[in-house]
XYZ file of C-alpha atoms in Angstrom:
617
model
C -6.418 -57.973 -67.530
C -9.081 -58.465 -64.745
C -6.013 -59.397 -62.441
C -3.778 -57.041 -63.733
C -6.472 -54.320 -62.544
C -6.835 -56.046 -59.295
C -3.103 -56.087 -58.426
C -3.065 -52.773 -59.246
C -5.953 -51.896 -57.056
C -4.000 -53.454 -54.211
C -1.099 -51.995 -54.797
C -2.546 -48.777 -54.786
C -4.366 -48.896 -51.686
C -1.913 -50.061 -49.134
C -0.042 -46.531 -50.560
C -3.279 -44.349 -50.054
C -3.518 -45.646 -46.991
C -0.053 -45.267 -45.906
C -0.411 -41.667 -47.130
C -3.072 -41.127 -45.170
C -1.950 -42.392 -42.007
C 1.265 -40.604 -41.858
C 0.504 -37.628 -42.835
C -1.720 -36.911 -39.769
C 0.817 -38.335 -37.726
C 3.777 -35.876 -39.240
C 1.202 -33.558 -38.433
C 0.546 -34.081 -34.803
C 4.216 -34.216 -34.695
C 4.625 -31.007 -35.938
C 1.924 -29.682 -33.663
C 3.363 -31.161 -30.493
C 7.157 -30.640 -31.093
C 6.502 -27.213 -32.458
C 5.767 -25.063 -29.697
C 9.246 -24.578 -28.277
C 10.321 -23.811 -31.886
C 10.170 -20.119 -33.248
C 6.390 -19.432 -34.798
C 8.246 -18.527 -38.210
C 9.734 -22.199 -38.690
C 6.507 -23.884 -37.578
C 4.054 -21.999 -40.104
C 6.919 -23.327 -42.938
C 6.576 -26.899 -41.534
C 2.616 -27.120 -41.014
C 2.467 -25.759 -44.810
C 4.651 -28.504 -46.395
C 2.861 -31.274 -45.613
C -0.238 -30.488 -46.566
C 0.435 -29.559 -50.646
C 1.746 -33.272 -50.539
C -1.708 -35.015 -49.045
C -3.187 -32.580 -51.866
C -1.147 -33.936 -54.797
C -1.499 -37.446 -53.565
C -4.416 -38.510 -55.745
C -2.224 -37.824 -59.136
C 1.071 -39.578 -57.622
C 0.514 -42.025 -55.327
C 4.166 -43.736 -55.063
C 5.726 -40.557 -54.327
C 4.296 -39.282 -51.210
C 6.053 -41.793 -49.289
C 9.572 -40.236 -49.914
C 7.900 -36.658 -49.448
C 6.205 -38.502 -45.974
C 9.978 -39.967 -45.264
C 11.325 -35.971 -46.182
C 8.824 -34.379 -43.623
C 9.828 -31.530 -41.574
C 9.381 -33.587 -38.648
C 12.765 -33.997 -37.869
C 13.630 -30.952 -39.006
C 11.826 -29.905 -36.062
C 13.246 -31.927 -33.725
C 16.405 -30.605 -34.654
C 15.302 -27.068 -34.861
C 13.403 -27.100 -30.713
C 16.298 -28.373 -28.643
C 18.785 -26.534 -30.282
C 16.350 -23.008 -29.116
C 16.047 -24.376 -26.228
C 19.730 -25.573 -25.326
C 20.270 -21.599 -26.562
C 17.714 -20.449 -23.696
C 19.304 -22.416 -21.150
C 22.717 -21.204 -21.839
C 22.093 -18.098 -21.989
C 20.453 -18.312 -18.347
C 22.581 -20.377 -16.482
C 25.842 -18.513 -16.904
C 24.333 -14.973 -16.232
C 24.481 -14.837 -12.425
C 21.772 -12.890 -11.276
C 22.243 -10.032 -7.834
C 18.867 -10.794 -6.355
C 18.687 -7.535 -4.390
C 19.010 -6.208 -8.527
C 16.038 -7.938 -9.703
C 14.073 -7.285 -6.876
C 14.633 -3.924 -7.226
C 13.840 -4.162 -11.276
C 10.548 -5.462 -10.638
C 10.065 -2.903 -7.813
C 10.260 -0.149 -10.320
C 8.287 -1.902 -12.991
C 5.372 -1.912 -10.480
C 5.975 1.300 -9.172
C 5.393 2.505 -13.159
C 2.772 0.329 -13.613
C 1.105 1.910 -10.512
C 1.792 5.374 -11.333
C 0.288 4.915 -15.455
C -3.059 3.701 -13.282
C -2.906 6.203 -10.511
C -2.809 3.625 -8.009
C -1.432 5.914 -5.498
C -4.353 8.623 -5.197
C -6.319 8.320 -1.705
C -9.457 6.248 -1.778
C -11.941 8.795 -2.273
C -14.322 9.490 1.097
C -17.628 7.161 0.766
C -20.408 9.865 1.071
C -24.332 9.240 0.883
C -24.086 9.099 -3.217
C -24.666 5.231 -3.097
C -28.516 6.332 -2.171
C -29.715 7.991 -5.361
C -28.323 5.891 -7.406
C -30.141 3.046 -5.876
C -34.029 5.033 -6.312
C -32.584 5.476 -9.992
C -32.563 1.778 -10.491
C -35.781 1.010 -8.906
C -37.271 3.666 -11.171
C -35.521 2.568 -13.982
C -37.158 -1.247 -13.268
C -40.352 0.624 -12.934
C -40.193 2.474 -16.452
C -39.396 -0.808 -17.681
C -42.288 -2.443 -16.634
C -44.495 0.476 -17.335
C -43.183 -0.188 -20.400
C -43.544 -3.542 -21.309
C -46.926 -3.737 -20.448
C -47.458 -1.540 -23.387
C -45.787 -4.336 -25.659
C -48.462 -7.166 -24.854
C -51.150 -4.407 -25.693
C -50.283 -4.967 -29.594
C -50.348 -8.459 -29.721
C -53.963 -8.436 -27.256
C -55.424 -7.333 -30.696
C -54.230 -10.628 -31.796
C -55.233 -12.828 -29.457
C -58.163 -14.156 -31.066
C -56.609 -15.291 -34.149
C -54.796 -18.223 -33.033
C -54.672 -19.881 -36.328
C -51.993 -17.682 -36.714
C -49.675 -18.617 -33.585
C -48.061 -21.197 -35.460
C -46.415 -19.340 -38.277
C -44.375 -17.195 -35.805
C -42.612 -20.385 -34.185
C -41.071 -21.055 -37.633
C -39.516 -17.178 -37.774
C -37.868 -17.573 -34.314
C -36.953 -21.322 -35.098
C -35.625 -21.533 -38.689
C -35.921 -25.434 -39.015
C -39.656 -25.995 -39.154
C -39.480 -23.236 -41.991
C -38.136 -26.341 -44.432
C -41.847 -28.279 -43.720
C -43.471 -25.572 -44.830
C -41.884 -24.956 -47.928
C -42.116 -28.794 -48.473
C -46.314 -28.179 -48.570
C -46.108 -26.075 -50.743
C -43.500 -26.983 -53.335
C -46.032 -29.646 -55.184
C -47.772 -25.870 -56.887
C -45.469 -24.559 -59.328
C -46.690 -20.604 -58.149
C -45.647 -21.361 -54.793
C -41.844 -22.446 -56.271
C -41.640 -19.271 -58.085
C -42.611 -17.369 -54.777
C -39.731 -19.012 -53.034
C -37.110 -16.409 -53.185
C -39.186 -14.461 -50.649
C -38.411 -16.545 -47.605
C -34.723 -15.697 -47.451
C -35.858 -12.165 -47.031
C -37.946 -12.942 -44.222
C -35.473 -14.760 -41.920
C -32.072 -13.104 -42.130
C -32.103 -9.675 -42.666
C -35.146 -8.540 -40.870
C -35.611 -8.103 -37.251
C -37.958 -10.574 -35.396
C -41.517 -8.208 -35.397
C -41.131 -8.025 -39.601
C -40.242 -11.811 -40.574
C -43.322 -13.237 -38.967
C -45.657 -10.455 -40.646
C -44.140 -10.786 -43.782
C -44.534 -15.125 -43.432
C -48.402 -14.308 -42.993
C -48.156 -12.571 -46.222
C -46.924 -15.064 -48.381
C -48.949 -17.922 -46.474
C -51.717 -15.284 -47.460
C -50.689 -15.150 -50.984
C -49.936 -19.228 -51.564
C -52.898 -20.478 -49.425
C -55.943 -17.819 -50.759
C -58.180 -19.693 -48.233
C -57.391 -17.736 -45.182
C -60.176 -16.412 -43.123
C -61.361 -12.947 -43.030
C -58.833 -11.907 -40.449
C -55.759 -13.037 -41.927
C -56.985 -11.418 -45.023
C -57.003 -8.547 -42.663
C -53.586 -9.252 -41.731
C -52.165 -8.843 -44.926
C -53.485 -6.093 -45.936
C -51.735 -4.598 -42.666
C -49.118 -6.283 -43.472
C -48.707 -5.168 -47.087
C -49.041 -1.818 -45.874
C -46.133 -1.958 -43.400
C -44.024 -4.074 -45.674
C -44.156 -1.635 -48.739
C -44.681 1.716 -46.810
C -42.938 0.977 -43.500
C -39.875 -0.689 -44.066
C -38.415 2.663 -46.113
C -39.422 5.160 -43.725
C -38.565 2.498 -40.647
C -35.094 2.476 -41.266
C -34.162 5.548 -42.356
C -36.527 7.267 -39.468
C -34.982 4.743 -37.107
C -31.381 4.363 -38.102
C -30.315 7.944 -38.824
C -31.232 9.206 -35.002
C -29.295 6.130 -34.012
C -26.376 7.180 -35.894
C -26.999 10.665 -35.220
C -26.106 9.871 -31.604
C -23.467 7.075 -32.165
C -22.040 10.313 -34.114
C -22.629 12.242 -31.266
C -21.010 9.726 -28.696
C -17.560 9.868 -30.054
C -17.155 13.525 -29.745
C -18.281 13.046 -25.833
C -15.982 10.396 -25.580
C -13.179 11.701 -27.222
C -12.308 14.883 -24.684
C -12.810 11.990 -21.832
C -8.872 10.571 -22.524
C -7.069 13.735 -22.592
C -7.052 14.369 -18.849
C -5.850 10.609 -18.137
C -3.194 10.500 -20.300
C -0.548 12.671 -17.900
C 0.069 10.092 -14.875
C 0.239 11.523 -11.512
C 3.881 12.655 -10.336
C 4.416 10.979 -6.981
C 7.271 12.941 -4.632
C 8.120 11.348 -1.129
C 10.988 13.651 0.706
C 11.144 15.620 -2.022
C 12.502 12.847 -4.235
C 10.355 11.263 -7.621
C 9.321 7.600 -7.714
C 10.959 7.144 -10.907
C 13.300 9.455 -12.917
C 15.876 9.984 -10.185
C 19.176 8.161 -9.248
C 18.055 9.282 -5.583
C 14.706 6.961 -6.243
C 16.663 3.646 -6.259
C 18.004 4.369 -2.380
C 14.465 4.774 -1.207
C 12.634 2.053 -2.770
C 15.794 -0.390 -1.304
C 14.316 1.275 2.048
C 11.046 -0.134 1.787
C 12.124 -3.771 0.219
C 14.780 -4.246 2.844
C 11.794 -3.392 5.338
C 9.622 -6.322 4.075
C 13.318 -8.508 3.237
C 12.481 -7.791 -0.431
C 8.932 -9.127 -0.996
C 8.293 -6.950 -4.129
C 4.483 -7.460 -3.442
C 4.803 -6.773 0.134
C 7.378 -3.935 -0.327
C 5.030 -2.068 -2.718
C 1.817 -2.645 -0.584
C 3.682 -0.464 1.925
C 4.928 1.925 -0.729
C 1.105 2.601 -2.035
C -0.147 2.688 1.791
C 3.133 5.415 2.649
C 2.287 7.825 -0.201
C -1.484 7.485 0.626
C -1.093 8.137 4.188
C 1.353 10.996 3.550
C -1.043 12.589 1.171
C -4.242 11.852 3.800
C -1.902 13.599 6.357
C -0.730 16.892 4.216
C 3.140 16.385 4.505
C 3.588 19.076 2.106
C 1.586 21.211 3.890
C 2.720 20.785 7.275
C 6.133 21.221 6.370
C 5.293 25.046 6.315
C 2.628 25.300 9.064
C 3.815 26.843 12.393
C 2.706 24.675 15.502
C 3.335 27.516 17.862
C 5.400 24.299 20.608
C 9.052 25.716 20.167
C 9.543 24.332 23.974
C 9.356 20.365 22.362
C 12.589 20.889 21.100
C 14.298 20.936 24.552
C 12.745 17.035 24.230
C 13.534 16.299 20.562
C 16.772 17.743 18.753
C 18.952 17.233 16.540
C 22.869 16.912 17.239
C 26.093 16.231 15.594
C 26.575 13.134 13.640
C 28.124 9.384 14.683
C 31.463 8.488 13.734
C 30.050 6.627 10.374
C 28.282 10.555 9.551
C 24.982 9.478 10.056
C 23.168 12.679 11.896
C 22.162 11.721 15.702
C 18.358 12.899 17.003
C 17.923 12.700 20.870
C 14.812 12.275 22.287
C 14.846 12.917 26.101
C 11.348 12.087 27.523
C 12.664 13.523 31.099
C 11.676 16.752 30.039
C 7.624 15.784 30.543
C 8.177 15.505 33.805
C 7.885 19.373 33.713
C 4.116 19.901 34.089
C 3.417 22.965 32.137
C 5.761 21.065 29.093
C 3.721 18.030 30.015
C 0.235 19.732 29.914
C 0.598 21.813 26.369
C 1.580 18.520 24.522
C -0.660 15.734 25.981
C -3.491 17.349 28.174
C -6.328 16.776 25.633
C -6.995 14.951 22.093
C -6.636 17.831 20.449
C -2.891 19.046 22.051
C -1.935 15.360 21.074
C -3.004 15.222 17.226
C -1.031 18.165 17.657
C 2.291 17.057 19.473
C 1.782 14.160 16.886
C 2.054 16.435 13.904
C 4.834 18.201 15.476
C 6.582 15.641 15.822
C 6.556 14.137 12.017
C 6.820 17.888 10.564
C 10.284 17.892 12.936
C 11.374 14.286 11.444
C 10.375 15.520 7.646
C 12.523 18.403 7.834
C 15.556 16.489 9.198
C 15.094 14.270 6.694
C 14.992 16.410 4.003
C 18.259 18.801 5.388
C 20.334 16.501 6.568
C 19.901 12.720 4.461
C 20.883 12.589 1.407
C 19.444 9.722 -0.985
C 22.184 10.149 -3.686
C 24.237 6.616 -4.670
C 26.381 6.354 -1.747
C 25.388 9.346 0.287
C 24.042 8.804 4.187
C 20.211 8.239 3.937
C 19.859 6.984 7.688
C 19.842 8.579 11.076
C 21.031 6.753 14.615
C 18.600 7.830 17.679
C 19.273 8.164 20.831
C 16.507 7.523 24.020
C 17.306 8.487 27.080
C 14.960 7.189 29.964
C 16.210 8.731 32.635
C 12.955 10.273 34.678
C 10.580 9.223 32.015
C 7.029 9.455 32.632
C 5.394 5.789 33.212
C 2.020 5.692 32.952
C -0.281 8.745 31.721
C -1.759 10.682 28.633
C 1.392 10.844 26.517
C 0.917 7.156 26.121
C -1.442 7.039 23.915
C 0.495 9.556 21.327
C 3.954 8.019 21.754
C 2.409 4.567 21.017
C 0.802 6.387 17.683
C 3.920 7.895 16.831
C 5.745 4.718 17.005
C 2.996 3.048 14.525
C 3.404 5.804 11.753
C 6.815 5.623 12.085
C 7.225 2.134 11.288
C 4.856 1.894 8.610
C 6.027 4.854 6.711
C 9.682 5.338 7.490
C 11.282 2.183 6.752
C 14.769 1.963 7.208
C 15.611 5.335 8.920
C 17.523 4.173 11.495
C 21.142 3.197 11.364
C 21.224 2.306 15.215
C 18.898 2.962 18.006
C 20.843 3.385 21.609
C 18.691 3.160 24.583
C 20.495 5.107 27.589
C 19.657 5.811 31.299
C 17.856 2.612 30.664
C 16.440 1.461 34.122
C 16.940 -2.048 35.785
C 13.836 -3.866 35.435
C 13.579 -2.570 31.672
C 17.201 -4.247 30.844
C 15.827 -7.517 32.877
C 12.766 -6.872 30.307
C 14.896 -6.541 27.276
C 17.098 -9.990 27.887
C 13.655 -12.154 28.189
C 12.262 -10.582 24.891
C 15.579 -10.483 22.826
C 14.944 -14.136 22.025
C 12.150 -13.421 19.636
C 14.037 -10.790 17.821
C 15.417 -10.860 14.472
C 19.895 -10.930 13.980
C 18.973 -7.543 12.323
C 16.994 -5.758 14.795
C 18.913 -6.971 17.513
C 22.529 -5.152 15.678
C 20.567 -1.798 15.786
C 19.008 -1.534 19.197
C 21.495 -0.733 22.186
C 20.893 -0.584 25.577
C 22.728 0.545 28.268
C 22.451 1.122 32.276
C 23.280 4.987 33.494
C 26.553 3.966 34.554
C 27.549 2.406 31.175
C 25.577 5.199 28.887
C 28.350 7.810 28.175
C 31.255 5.082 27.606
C 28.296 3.238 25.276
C 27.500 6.304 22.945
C 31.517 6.715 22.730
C 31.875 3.447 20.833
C 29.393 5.055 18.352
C 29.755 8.984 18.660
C 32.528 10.535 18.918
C 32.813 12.760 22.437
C 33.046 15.972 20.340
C 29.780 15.488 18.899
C 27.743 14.183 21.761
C 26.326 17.332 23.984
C 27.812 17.538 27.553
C 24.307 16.147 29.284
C 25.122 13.273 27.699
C 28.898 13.090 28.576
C 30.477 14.524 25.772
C 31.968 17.691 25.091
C 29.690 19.533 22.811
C 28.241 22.379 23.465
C 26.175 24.849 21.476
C 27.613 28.620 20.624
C 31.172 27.779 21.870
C 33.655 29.962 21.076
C 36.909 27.636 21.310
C 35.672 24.885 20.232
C 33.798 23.160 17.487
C 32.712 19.656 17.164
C 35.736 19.655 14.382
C 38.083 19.908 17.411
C 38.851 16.404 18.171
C 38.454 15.024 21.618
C 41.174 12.074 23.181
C 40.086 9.813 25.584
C 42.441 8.344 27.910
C 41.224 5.225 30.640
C 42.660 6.427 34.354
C 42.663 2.768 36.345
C 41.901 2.484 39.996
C 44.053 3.906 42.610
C 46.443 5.401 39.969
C 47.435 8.742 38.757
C 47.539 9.984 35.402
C 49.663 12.665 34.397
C 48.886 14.919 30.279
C 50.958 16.838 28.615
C 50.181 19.496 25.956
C 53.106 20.778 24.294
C 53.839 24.620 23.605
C 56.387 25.678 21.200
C 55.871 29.346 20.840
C 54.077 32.239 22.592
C 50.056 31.738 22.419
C 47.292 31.652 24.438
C 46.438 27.923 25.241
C 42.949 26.709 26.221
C 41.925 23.281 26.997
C 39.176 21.704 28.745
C 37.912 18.334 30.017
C 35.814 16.319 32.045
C 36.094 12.561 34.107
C 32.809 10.813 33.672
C 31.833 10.650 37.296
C 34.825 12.940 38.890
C 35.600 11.785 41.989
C 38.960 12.396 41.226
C 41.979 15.172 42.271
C 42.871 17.729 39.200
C 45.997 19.949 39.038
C 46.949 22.064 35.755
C 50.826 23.228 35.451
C 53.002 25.192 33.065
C 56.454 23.571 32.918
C 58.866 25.751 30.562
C 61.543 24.101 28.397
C 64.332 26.156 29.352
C 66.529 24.636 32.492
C 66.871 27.353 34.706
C 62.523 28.591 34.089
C 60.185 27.937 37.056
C 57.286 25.694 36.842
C 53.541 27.733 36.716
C 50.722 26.112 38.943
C 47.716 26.891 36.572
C 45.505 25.072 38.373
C 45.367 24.546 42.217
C 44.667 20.594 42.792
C 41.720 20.315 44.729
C 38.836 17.086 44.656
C 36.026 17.434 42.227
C 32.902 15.436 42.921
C 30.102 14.182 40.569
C 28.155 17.168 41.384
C 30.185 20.003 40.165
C 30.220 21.606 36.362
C 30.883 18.332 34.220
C 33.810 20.415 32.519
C 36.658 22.350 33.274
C 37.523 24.483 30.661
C 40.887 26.850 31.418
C 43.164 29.042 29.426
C 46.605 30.428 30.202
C 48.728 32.750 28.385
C 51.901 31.432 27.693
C 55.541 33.547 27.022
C 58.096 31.180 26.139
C 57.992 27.595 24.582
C 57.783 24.865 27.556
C 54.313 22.205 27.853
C 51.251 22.356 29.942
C 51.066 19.535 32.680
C 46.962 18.316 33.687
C 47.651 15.760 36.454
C 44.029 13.607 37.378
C 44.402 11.293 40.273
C 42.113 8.093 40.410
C 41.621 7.547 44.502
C 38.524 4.853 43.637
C 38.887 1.417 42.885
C 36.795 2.257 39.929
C 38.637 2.894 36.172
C 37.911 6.809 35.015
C 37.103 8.072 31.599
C 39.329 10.705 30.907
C 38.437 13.310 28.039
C 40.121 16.617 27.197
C 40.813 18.469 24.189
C 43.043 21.887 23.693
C 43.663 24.573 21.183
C 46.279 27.507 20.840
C 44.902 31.006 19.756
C 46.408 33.919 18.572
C 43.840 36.136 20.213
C 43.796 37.210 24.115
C 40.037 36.582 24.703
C 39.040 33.533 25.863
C 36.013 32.291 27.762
């Protein structure tokens, strides 16, 4: 029997520990392998194996197959199939990276509008001061204060039998030793449920009072002062505590009653986030909004974190600077516009501003915007109240629509050196910190020769992008250069075209043909006529220096030609364009003959138009 029992003690151990040793292990398993698994699977697989290491001491042999059964692989089954699932679901999504940058643009812009991120700093007064005498004086109170604290326990000094009893309140494990004294008296065992009382529930002052009472009561050999003691001490511990907590707890919830009420009308005004507007458009909420914020992420080549740095630092500034308001304010300099206007659009539709800086070189002009700080804060304003309202009339920000402008310098006569440059160099700043993107192409005319030498050392060091949007071009190559990107109908005659303001025949939707004349060649233009009308047609050769000659030529055999026009020289300094009308009787074609004596090539431009009425001018 004595080695049946012994076998069976063996056998039963190697199981137990078996048991014991795997089940940690499936465990740890389940721990590590779990985490890529969904949480609801896991908490099913940490549960099962533990009933089993429960049950184990009733039926040893069968936690093996239950240890075998484990949800171990289970789980191993269960986290790469999730995970597989993840990656497929990734890989075969492609992914527009302009897209996602501008998702996450607008989940920060949201983010920064629920926290009001893009309110101005507010201005750093004197406040800090007071509040810094506050916390000196609040030190001060404090240590008025606490001197007041010793002054109880001075009366206590002398007694210094009775230091030691307080060590065992603040500590609670020399508290045992005493309890240990007294537990050979029988009185003292019965007086036991007291200490509890004195540690826990109490604050620190009461438990070491109440101690010296029941060292009072068990020892009955204290001296006459800790007799004294306890009679104190009886009095606060049977009359005090009541009162104490009721006196001191109900003003304390009196004003933790009284906070929430203050507290509660705080949240109200923070719960409606600020509604940011920049050229009239929202940050969110609008299809228009997606157009802008692609402005400011193709400005920093879509860093989101970058992009919205300059988004915050845009709406601050244009809050700091009272767009809004300026928009309406009258800045009394309508003369600026003779420098800065607006005119026609480029053959894409984008709108064209001109800015010729020639005009400064009149001294009066010159004086009123740049002769003191003041006149140039206020040229400066004028200037970004002129770009906000072409902005806002002629852009549009819808899906598709034409959000960008082309501008066009001209540097002919420009002013060098002098007070203007510190407000153009100003301008230029705000302008490419806060209007990203605005410019479809920037052509540089009237450009003189050492600023083209300039311009081919530098162009090195800029980017593929900025180099496809700035153009620059000598004075004898700027008409022919704004041609390949504005049409001649919409560029103003100063500039070579044939646009002019409050013309009666002729619009910029009257289209303008160009025609090349070579060197030492004629060129001969014929307008058709196939009834009675009044014809007018005008044109110009960039440069002249060239013969002209208009004739009517009528279609019938036996008619006799019209000279129209007298041929006679035209040199660069006469009126940049003919314009001529001519009644017309019978059907027959209008004959403009140009000849070319240079060995230069001529630009050619001329448009015409029949009307019914008689007045022309």
């Amino acid at each position: 029997m004595a080695d049946e029992a012994q076998s069976k003690a063996h056998d039963a151990a190697p199981v137990a520990e078996v048991v014991v040793s795997e089940a940690p292990a499936e465990e740890k398993v389940a721990v590590t392998e779990a985490p890529p698994a969904v949480t609801a699977p896991e908490a099913v697989v940490a549960e099962e194996p533990e009933k089993p290491v429960e049950e184990a001491a009733p039926e040893a042999g069968e936690k093996k197959p239950k240890a075998e059964e484990g949800a171990a692989p289970a789980e191993t089954t269960e986290a790469p199939s999730v995970s597989l699932k993840e990656e497929s679901t990734a890989v075969p999504d492609p992914v527009d990276p302009e897209k996602k940058a501008l998702d996450d643009f607008k989940q920060l812009v949201q983010a920064a509008l629920a926290n009001n991120e893009f309110a101005p700093p507010p201005p750093p007064p004197s406040p800090p001061t007071p509040p810094a005498k506050e916390e000196e004086s609040a030190p001060a109170k404090e240590e008025e204060s606490k001197p007041e604290e010793p002054a109880a326990p001075a009366t206590e000094e002398p007694k210094i039998e009775t230091e030691e009893p307080p060590k065992p309140a603040e500590t609670e494990t020399p508290a045992p030793p005493v309890a240990a004294e007294v537990e050979p008296s029988k009185p003292a065992a019965e007086e036991e449920p007291v200490p509890p009382v004195k540690v826990e529930p109490l604050p620190p002052p009461p438990p070491p009072v109440e101690e010296k009472v029941v060292a009072a009561d068990e020892d009955g050999a204290k001296t006459v002062e800790a007799i004294e003691e306890t009679v104190v001490a009886v009095a606060v511990a049977v009359t005090a505590p009541p009162p104490a907590t009721t006196e001191e707890v109900t003003p304390a919830a009196e004003e933790a009653t009284k906070e929430p009420p203050a507290e509660t009308p705080a949240p109200p005004p923070a719960e409606p986030p600020e509604e940011v507007f920049i050229w009239g458009v929202p940050l969110v909420g609008d299809e228009k909004c997606d157009t802008i914020l692609l402005k400011f992420l193709r400005a920093r080549d879509f860093k989101v974190k970058d992009a919205m740095a300059m988004l915050k630092n845009s709406v601050i500034w244009r809050k700091q600077f009272g767009i809004e308001a300026l928009l309406e304010e009258d800045l009394g300099l309508p003369e600026l516009e003779k420098a800065v206007f607006m005119h026609g659009v480029d053959k894409e539709g984008h709108p064209v501003c001109y800015n010729v800086y020639g005009e400064f070189q009149n001294k009066e002009l010159y004086e009123k915007a740049f002769g003191d700080e003041e006149k140039r804060q206020k040229f400066l304003k004028w200037r970004i109240q002129y770009l906000e309202k072409g902005i806002r009339e002629l852009l549009d920000f819808s899906p598709g629509g034409i959000s960008s402008m082309v501008q066009v310098t001209d540097l002919k006569n420009t002013p060098r050196l002098g007070k203007h440059r510190q407000a153009t160099k100003q301008a230029v700043t705000l302008l490419q910190d806060n209007y990203p993107e605005f410019i479809a192409k920037k052509v540089f005319i009237n450009v003189p020769w050492w600023y083209l030498a300039f311009n081919r050392m530098i162009s090195p060091f800029f980017t593929q992008r900025t180099k496809s949007k700035f153009v620059f071009a000598g004075p004898s190559k700027s008409a022919e250069t704004l041609f390949k990107y504005i049409a001649p109908e919409q560029v103003p005659v100063a500039f070579g075209g044939l646009s002019k303001e409050n013309d009666p025949d002729f619009t910029t939707a009257d289209a303008v043909t160009e025609v090349t004349i070579k060197p030492s060649s004629k060129q001969s233009i014929e307008i058709p006529v196939p009834e009675t009308t009044l014809l007018v047609w005008e044109l110009r050769v960039l440069g002249w220096e060239v013969s002209y000659g208009a004739e009517f030529v009528p279609s019938a055999e036996d008619g006799y030609t019209v000279i129209v026009q007298k041929t006679r020289k035209l040199i660069s300094t006469d009126e940049p364009v003919i314009k001529t009308s001519f009644k017309i009787g019978e059907p027959g074609k209008v004959v403009l003959n140009i000849e070319n004596p240079t060995s230069k090539k001529k630009k050619l431009l001329y448009r015409s138009k029949a009307k019914s009425s008689a007045e022309s001018t």
